[in-house]
Amino acid sequence: ALLAPDFRRVLFRSVWRKKGVHLQEGAIGRFDPGDANKQVFVMEKGAGKIDYFLDHEGRELWAKSIGRVVTLPNAFGRGHDLLLNWSPAGGELPRLIDHLGQSVGSFAFPDFVASGRVGDRSLPSDRGFGVKPLVADLDGAGRDEVVLYNRRTICAYAPS
């Protein structure tokens, strides 16, 4: 029988570190099709803050304001991952971001409003983000679809 390692006896050491102002959340994936290693995206909290894209050794590859993301693994069968930017900075539609920080596709979510926010927050109790993402192979065809939803609408997307 295999025994689980006893982590109480293991001392882990830091292999790299990135300091920020208020690092909020991140995503890990193989976003660069030319690199066998994975990269790390980390978001700073607050509008207009700079987010960071790092290589596997913690070196900064680029820094700019992107917004909240999740990893879209093996994006539509292309062999590498993309960042699904479900809460973009600057009032843009939800979009896909590549390893260079460039938008490579967007999602025409029906509840997009001119204020730059996606979704409706008309209820006083609604303090969350207007749109949330899900990623799954809905039809069993071997590639993921993107599902975006808010309180009133849910939409599934596949590449055309």
JSON list of C-alpha atoms in Angstrom, two decimals:
[
{"chain": "A", "resi": 1, "resn": "ALA", "atom": "CA", "xyz": [0.00, 0.00, 0.00]},
{"chain": "A", "resi": 2, "resn": "LEU", "atom": "CA", "xyz": [1.16, 3.51, -0.79]},
{"chain": "A", "resi": 3, "resn": "LEU", "atom": "CA", "xyz": [1.43, 5.84, 2.15]},
{"chain": "A", "resi": 4, "resn": "ALA", "atom": "CA", "xyz": [0.78, 9.56, 1.87]},
{"chain": "A", "resi": 5, "resn": "PRO", "atom": "CA", "xyz": [3.89, 11.63, 2.60]},
{"chain": "A", "resi": 6, "resn": "ASP", "atom": "CA", "xyz": [4.05, 13.13, 6.06]},
{"chain": "A", "resi": 7, "resn": "PHE", "atom": "CA", "xyz": [4.16, 16.86, 5.25]},
{"chain": "A", "resi": 8, "resn": "ARG", "atom": "CA", "xyz": [4.72, 17.74, 8.90]},
{"chain": "A", "resi": 9, "resn": "ARG", "atom": "CA", "xyz": [8.34, 16.66, 8.38]},
{"chain": "A", "resi": 10, "resn": "VAL", "atom": "CA", "xyz": [8.96, 18.42, 5.07]},
{"chain": "A", "resi": 11, "resn": "LEU", "atom": "CA", "xyz": [10.35, 21.94, 4.98]},
{"chain": "A", "resi": 12, "resn": "PHE", "atom": "CA", "xyz": [9.32, 23.71, 1.80]},
{"chain": "A", "resi": 13, "resn": "ARG", "atom": "CA", "xyz": [11.53, 26.49, 0.45]},
{"chain": "A", "resi": 14, "resn": "SER", "atom": "CA", "xyz": [10.56, 29.41, -1.71]},
{"chain": "A", "resi": 15, "resn": "VAL", "atom": "CA", "xyz": [11.87, 29.04, -5.27]},
{"chain": "A", "resi": 16, "resn": "TRP", "atom": "CA", "xyz": [10.80, 32.53, -6.37]},
{"chain": "A", "resi": 17, "resn": "ARG", "atom": "CA", "xyz": [8.75, 35.46, -5.14]},
{"chain": "A", "resi": 18, "resn": "LYS", "atom": "CA", "xyz": [6.82, 38.40, -6.67]},
{"chain": "A", "resi": 19, "resn": "LYS", "atom": "CA", "xyz": [5.80, 41.32, -4.49]},
{"chain": "A", "resi": 20, "resn": "GLY", "atom": "CA", "xyz": [2.69, 43.32, -5.22]},
{"chain": "A", "resi": 21, "resn": "VAL", "atom": "CA", "xyz": [0.43, 45.90, -3.62]},
{"chain": "A", "resi": 22, "resn": "HIS", "atom": "CA", "xyz": [-2.64, 43.66, -3.10]},
{"chain": "A", "resi": 23, "resn": "LEU", "atom": "CA", "xyz": [-2.28, 40.47, -5.14]},
{"chain": "A", "resi": 24, "resn": "GLN", "atom": "CA", "xyz": [-5.80, 39.10, -5.40]},
{"chain": "A", "resi": 25, "resn": "GLU", "atom": "CA", "xyz": [-6.04, 35.98, -7.58]},
{"chain": "A", "resi": 26, "resn": "GLY", "atom": "CA", "xyz": [-4.32, 34.25, -10.43]},
{"chain": "A", "resi": 27, "resn": "ALA", "atom": "CA", "xyz": [-4.27, 31.57, -13.11]},
{"chain": "A", "resi": 28, "resn": "ILE", "atom": "CA", "xyz": [-1.67, 29.00, -14.14]},
{"chain": "A", "resi": 29, "resn": "GLY", "atom": "CA", "xyz": [-1.38, 27.37, -17.54]},
{"chain": "A", "resi": 30, "resn": "ARG", "atom": "CA", "xyz": [0.73, 26.62, -20.61]},
{"chain": "A", "resi": 31, "resn": "PHE", "atom": "CA", "xyz": [-0.25, 29.85, -22.36]},
{"chain": "A", "resi": 32, "resn": "ASP", "atom": "CA", "xyz": [2.85, 30.19, -24.57]},
{"chain": "A", "resi": 33, "resn": "PRO", "atom": "CA", "xyz": [2.67, 27.60, -27.38]},
{"chain": "A", "resi": 34, "resn": "GLY", "atom": "CA", "xyz": [6.46, 27.87, -27.80]},
{"chain": "A", "resi": 35, "resn": "ASP", "atom": "CA", "xyz": [7.29, 27.05, -24.16]},
{"chain": "A", "resi": 36, "resn": "ALA", "atom": "CA", "xyz": [6.84, 23.62, -22.57]},
{"chain": "A", "resi": 37, "resn": "ASN", "atom": "CA", "xyz": [6.73, 25.23, -19.11]},
{"chain": "A", "resi": 38, "resn": "LYS", "atom": "CA", "xyz": [3.71, 26.85, -17.50]},
{"chain": "A", "resi": 39, "resn": "GLN", "atom": "CA", "xyz": [3.22, 30.54, -16.87]},
{"chain": "A", "resi": 40, "resn": "VAL", "atom": "CA", "xyz": [1.49, 32.41, -14.03]},
{"chain": "A", "resi": 41, "resn": "PHE", "atom": "CA", "xyz": [-0.95, 35.33, -14.23]},
{"chain": "A", "resi": 42, "resn": "VAL", "atom": "CA", "xyz": [-1.62, 37.27, -11.03]},
{"chain": "A", "resi": 43, "resn": "MET", "atom": "CA", "xyz": [-4.09, 40.12, -10.61]},
{"chain": "A", "resi": 44, "resn": "GLU", "atom": "CA", "xyz": [-3.77, 43.16, -8.37]},
{"chain": "A", "resi": 45, "resn": "LYS", "atom": "CA", "xyz": [-6.99, 44.23, -6.63]},
{"chain": "A", "resi": 46, "resn": "GLY", "atom": "CA", "xyz": [-8.62, 47.46, -7.80]},
{"chain": "A", "resi": 47, "resn": "ALA", "atom": "CA", "xyz": [-9.46, 49.19, -11.05]},
{"chain": "A", "resi": 48, "resn": "GLY", "atom": "CA", "xyz": [-6.46, 50.45, -12.98]},
{"chain": "A", "resi": 49, "resn": "LYS", "atom": "CA", "xyz": [-3.97, 48.32, -11.03]},
{"chain": "A", "resi": 50, "resn": "ILE", "atom": "CA", "xyz": [-1.26, 46.52, -12.96]},
{"chain": "A", "resi": 51, "resn": "ASP", "atom": "CA", "xyz": [-1.55, 42.73, -13.32]},
{"chain": "A", "resi": 52, "resn": "TYR", "atom": "CA", "xyz": [1.47, 40.49, -13.92]},
{"chain": "A", "resi": 53, "resn": "PHE", "atom": "CA", "xyz": [2.28, 37.64, -16.28]},
{"chain": "A", "resi": 54, "resn": "LEU", "atom": "CA", "xyz": [5.26, 35.58, -15.11]},
{"chain": "A", "resi": 55, "resn": "ASP", "atom": "CA", "xyz": [7.26, 32.67, -16.48]},
{"chain": "A", "resi": 56, "resn": "HIS", "atom": "CA", "xyz": [7.84, 29.46, -14.51]},
{"chain": "A", "resi": 57, "resn": "GLU", "atom": "CA", "xyz": [10.84, 31.02, -12.76]},
{"chain": "A", "resi": 58, "resn": "GLY", "atom": "CA", "xyz": [8.91, 34.12, -11.64]},
{"chain": "A", "resi": 59, "resn": "ARG", "atom": "CA", "xyz": [10.36, 36.48, -14.26]},
{"chain": "A", "resi": 60, "resn": "GLU", "atom": "CA", "xyz": [7.92, 39.17, -15.34]},
{"chain": "A", "resi": 61, "resn": "LEU", "atom": "CA", "xyz": [6.99, 38.75, -19.02]},
{"chain": "A", "resi": 62, "resn": "TRP", "atom": "CA", "xyz": [4.54, 41.66, -19.09]},
{"chain": "A", "resi": 63, "resn": "ALA", "atom": "CA", "xyz": [2.52, 43.87, -16.76]},
{"chain": "A", "resi": 64, "resn": "LYS", "atom": "CA", "xyz": [-0.72, 45.69, -17.57]},
{"chain": "A", "resi": 65, "resn": "SER", "atom": "CA", "xyz": [-4.26, 46.06, -16.31]},
{"chain": "A", "resi": 66, "resn": "ILE", "atom": "CA", "xyz": [-6.30, 43.04, -17.50]},
{"chain": "A", "resi": 67, "resn": "GLY", "atom": "CA", "xyz": [-8.89, 42.16, -14.82]},
{"chain": "A", "resi": 68, "resn": "ARG", "atom": "CA", "xyz": [-10.15, 38.83, -13.47]},
{"chain": "A", "resi": 69, "resn": "VAL", "atom": "CA", "xyz": [-9.29, 35.67, -15.40]},
{"chain": "A", "resi": 70, "resn": "VAL", "atom": "CA", "xyz": [-9.53, 31.89, -15.37]},
{"chain": "A", "resi": 71, "resn": "THR", "atom": "CA", "xyz": [-7.53, 29.41, -17.44]},
{"chain": "A", "resi": 72, "resn": "LEU", "atom": "CA", "xyz": [-9.16, 28.04, -20.59]},
{"chain": "A", "resi": 73, "resn": "PRO", "atom": "CA", "xyz": [-7.20, 24.77, -20.86]},
{"chain": "A", "resi": 74, "resn": "ASN", "atom": "CA", "xyz": [-6.15, 23.55, -24.33]},
{"chain": "A", "resi": 75, "resn": "ALA", "atom": "CA", "xyz": [-8.22, 26.38, -25.74]},
{"chain": "A", "resi": 76, "resn": "PHE", "atom": "CA", "xyz": [-10.58, 24.93, -28.33]},
{"chain": "A", "resi": 77, "resn": "GLY", "atom": "CA", "xyz": [-8.14, 22.09, -29.09]},
{"chain": "A", "resi": 78, "resn": "ARG", "atom": "CA", "xyz": [-5.25, 24.40, -30.06]},
{"chain": "A", "resi": 79, "resn": "GLY", "atom": "CA", "xyz": [-2.71, 22.68, -27.80]},
{"chain": "A", "resi": 80, "resn": "HIS", "atom": "CA", "xyz": [-2.12, 25.62, -25.44]},
{"chain": "A", "resi": 81, "resn": "ASP", "atom": "CA", "xyz": [-4.12, 27.53, -22.86]},
{"chain": "A", "resi": 82, "resn": "LEU", "atom": "CA", "xyz": [-5.66, 31.00, -23.01]},
{"chain": "A", "resi": 83, "resn": "LEU", "atom": "CA", "xyz": [-6.72, 33.41, -20.28]},
{"chain": "A", "resi": 84, "resn": "LEU", "atom": "CA", "xyz": [-10.50, 33.83, -20.15]},
{"chain": "A", "resi": 85, "resn": "ASN", "atom": "CA", "xyz": [-10.86, 37.44, -19.03]},
{"chain": "A", "resi": 86, "resn": "TRP", "atom": "CA", "xyz": [-14.38, 37.31, -17.60]},
{"chain": "A", "resi": 87, "resn": "SER", "atom": "CA", "xyz": [-14.27, 40.67, -15.80]},
{"chain": "A", "resi": 88, "resn": "PRO", "atom": "CA", "xyz": [-12.11, 42.90, -18.01]},
{"chain": "A", "resi": 89, "resn": "ALA", "atom": "CA", "xyz": [-10.61, 46.20, -16.97]},
{"chain": "A", "resi": 90, "resn": "GLY", "atom": "CA", "xyz": [-11.71, 49.26, -18.93]},
{"chain": "A", "resi": 91, "resn": "GLY", "atom": "CA", "xyz": [-15.29, 48.24, -19.76]},
{"chain": "A", "resi": 92, "resn": "GLU", "atom": "CA", "xyz": [-14.47, 45.72, -22.49]},
{"chain": "A", "resi": 93, "resn": "LEU", "atom": "CA", "xyz": [-16.50, 42.63, -23.27]},
{"chain": "A", "resi": 94, "resn": "PRO", "atom": "CA", "xyz": [-15.39, 39.32, -21.74]},
{"chain": "A", "resi": 95, "resn": "ARG", "atom": "CA", "xyz": [-12.49, 38.12, -23.90]},
{"chain": "A", "resi": 96, "resn": "LEU", "atom": "CA", "xyz": [-9.67, 35.67, -24.46]},
{"chain": "A", "resi": 97, "resn": "ILE", "atom": "CA", "xyz": [-6.08, 36.81, -23.81]},
{"chain": "A", "resi": 98, "resn": "ASP", "atom": "CA", "xyz": [-2.96, 35.12, -25.19]},
{"chain": "A", "resi": 99, "resn": "HIS", "atom": "CA", "xyz": [0.53, 34.80, -23.68]},
{"chain": "A", "resi": 100, "resn": "LEU", "atom": "CA", "xyz": [1.49, 38.22, -25.08]},
{"chain": "A", "resi": 101, "resn": "GLY", "atom": "CA", "xyz": [-1.39, 39.95, -23.28]},
{"chain": "A", "resi": 102, "resn": "GLN", "atom": "CA", "xyz": [-3.29, 40.49, -26.53]},
{"chain": "A", "resi": 103, "resn": "SER", "atom": "CA", "xyz": [-7.02, 39.98, -26.99]},
{"chain": "A", "resi": 104, "resn": "VAL", "atom": "CA", "xyz": [-7.63, 37.09, -29.41]},
{"chain": "A", "resi": 105, "resn": "GLY", "atom": "CA", "xyz": [-11.42, 36.85, -29.17]},
{"chain": "A", "resi": 106, "resn": "SER", "atom": "CA", "xyz": [-14.40, 38.31, -27.34]},
{"chain": "A", "resi": 107, "resn": "PHE", "atom": "CA", "xyz": [-17.83, 37.20, -26.18]},
{"chain": "A", "resi": 108, "resn": "ALA", "atom": "CA", "xyz": [-20.90, 39.26, -27.07]},
{"chain": "A", "resi": 109, "resn": "PHE", "atom": "CA", "xyz": [-22.64, 38.84, -23.73]},
{"chain": "A", "resi": 110, "resn": "PRO", "atom": "CA", "xyz": [-26.24, 40.14, -24.15]},
{"chain": "A", "resi": 111, "resn": "ASP", "atom": "CA", "xyz": [-26.42, 42.07, -20.87]},
{"chain": "A", "resi": 112, "resn": "PHE", "atom": "CA", "xyz": [-23.39, 44.26, -21.55]},
{"chain": "A", "resi": 113, "resn": "VAL", "atom": "CA", "xyz": [-24.25, 47.84, -20.55]},
{"chain": "A", "resi": 114, "resn": "ALA", "atom": "CA", "xyz": [-22.69, 51.13, -21.63]},
{"chain": "A", "resi": 115, "resn": "SER", "atom": "CA", "xyz": [-21.30, 51.83, -18.17]},
{"chain": "A", "resi": 116, "resn": "GLY", "atom": "CA", "xyz": [-18.60, 49.28, -18.90]},
{"chain": "A", "resi": 117, "resn": "ARG", "atom": "CA", "xyz": [-20.01, 46.76, -16.45]},
{"chain": "A", "resi": 118, "resn": "VAL", "atom": "CA", "xyz": [-21.37, 43.43, -17.56]},
{"chain": "A", "resi": 119, "resn": "GLY", "atom": "CA", "xyz": [-24.67, 42.49, -16.01]},
{"chain": "A", "resi": 120, "resn": "ASP", "atom": "CA", "xyz": [-27.23, 44.24, -13.88]},
{"chain": "A", "resi": 121, "resn": "ARG", "atom": "CA", "xyz": [-26.54, 45.21, -10.27]},
{"chain": "A", "resi": 122, "resn": "SER", "atom": "CA", "xyz": [-29.80, 46.94, -9.58]},
{"chain": "A", "resi": 123, "resn": "LEU", "atom": "CA", "xyz": [-30.48, 45.08, -6.35]},
{"chain": "A", "resi": 124, "resn": "PRO", "atom": "CA", "xyz": [-28.94, 46.69, -3.24]},
{"chain": "A", "resi": 125, "resn": "SER", "atom": "CA", "xyz": [-27.76, 43.26, -2.09]},
{"chain": "A", "resi": 126, "resn": "ASP", "atom": "CA", "xyz": [-25.89, 42.56, -5.35]},
{"chain": "A", "resi": 127, "resn": "ARG", "atom": "CA", "xyz": [-22.25, 43.26, -4.56]},
{"chain": "A", "resi": 128, "resn": "GLY", "atom": "CA", "xyz": [-20.68, 40.60, -6.75]},
{"chain": "A", "resi": 129, "resn": "PHE", "atom": "CA", "xyz": [-19.35, 40.70, -10.26]},
{"chain": "A", "resi": 130, "resn": "GLY", "atom": "CA", "xyz": [-21.91, 40.97, -13.04]},
{"chain": "A", "resi": 131, "resn": "VAL", "atom": "CA", "xyz": [-20.76, 37.94, -15.01]},
{"chain": "A", "resi": 132, "resn": "LYS", "atom": "CA", "xyz": [-19.14, 34.65, -13.98]},
{"chain": "A", "resi": 133, "resn": "PRO", "atom": "CA", "xyz": [-17.42, 32.00, -16.14]},
{"chain": "A", "resi": 134, "resn": "LEU", "atom": "CA", "xyz": [-17.62, 28.23, -16.45]},
{"chain": "A", "resi": 135, "resn": "VAL", "atom": "CA", "xyz": [-15.47, 26.11, -18.77]},
{"chain": "A", "resi": 136, "resn": "ALA", "atom": "CA", "xyz": [-16.39, 22.55, -19.74]},
{"chain": "A", "resi": 137, "resn": "ASP", "atom": "CA", "xyz": [-16.75, 20.15, -22.64]},
{"chain": "A", "resi": 138, "resn": "LEU", "atom": "CA", "xyz": [-20.54, 20.39, -22.72]},
{"chain": "A", "resi": 139, "resn": "ASP", "atom": "CA", "xyz": [-21.17, 18.16, -25.73]},
{"chain": "A", "resi": 140, "resn": "GLY", "atom": "CA", "xyz": [-18.43, 15.54, -25.23]},
{"chain": "A", "resi": 141, "resn": "ALA", "atom": "CA", "xyz": [-16.69, 16.52, -28.48]},
{"chain": "A", "resi": 142, "resn": "GLY", "atom": "CA", "xyz": [-13.28, 16.76, -26.80]},
{"chain": "A", "resi": 143, "resn": "ARG", "atom": "CA", "xyz": [-13.01, 20.54, -26.57]},
{"chain": "A", "resi": 144, "resn": "ASP", "atom": "CA", "xyz": [-14.26, 22.99, -23.97]},
{"chain": "A", "resi": 145, "resn": "GLU", "atom": "CA", "xyz": [-17.02, 25.49, -24.41]},
{"chain": "A", "resi": 146, "resn": "VAL", "atom": "CA", "xyz": [-17.19, 28.73, -22.44]},
{"chain": "A", "resi": 147, "resn": "VAL", "atom": "CA", "xyz": [-20.30, 29.49, -20.41]},
{"chain": "A", "resi": 148, "resn": "LEU", "atom": "CA", "xyz": [-20.88, 33.02, -19.10]},
{"chain": "A", "resi": 149, "resn": "TYR", "atom": "CA", "xyz": [-23.77, 33.87, -16.83]},
{"chain": "A", "resi": 150, "resn": "ASN", "atom": "CA", "xyz": [-25.23, 36.54, -14.58]},
{"chain": "A", "resi": 151, "resn": "ARG", "atom": "CA", "xyz": [-28.43, 36.69, -12.54]},
{"chain": "A", "resi": 152, "resn": "ARG", "atom": "CA", "xyz": [-30.64, 36.84, -15.63]},
{"chain": "A", "resi": 153, "resn": "THR", "atom": "CA", "xyz": [-28.81, 35.21, -18.54]},
{"chain": "A", "resi": 154, "resn": "ILE", "atom": "CA", "xyz": [-26.60, 32.21, -19.28]},
{"chain": "A", "resi": 155, "resn": "CYS", "atom": "CA", "xyz": [-24.84, 31.80, -22.64]},
{"chain": "A", "resi": 156, "resn": "ALA", "atom": "CA", "xyz": [-22.64, 29.01, -23.98]},
{"chain": "A", "resi": 157, "resn": "TYR", "atom": "CA", "xyz": [-19.95, 29.81, -26.57]},
{"chain": "A", "resi": 158, "resn": "ALA", "atom": "CA", "xyz": [-17.89, 27.74, -28.99]},
{"chain": "A", "resi": 159, "resn": "PRO", "atom": "CA", "xyz": [-15.50, 28.95, -31.71]},
{"chain": "A", "resi": 160, "resn": "SER", "atom": "CA", "xyz": [-17.18, 29.62, -35.05]}
]
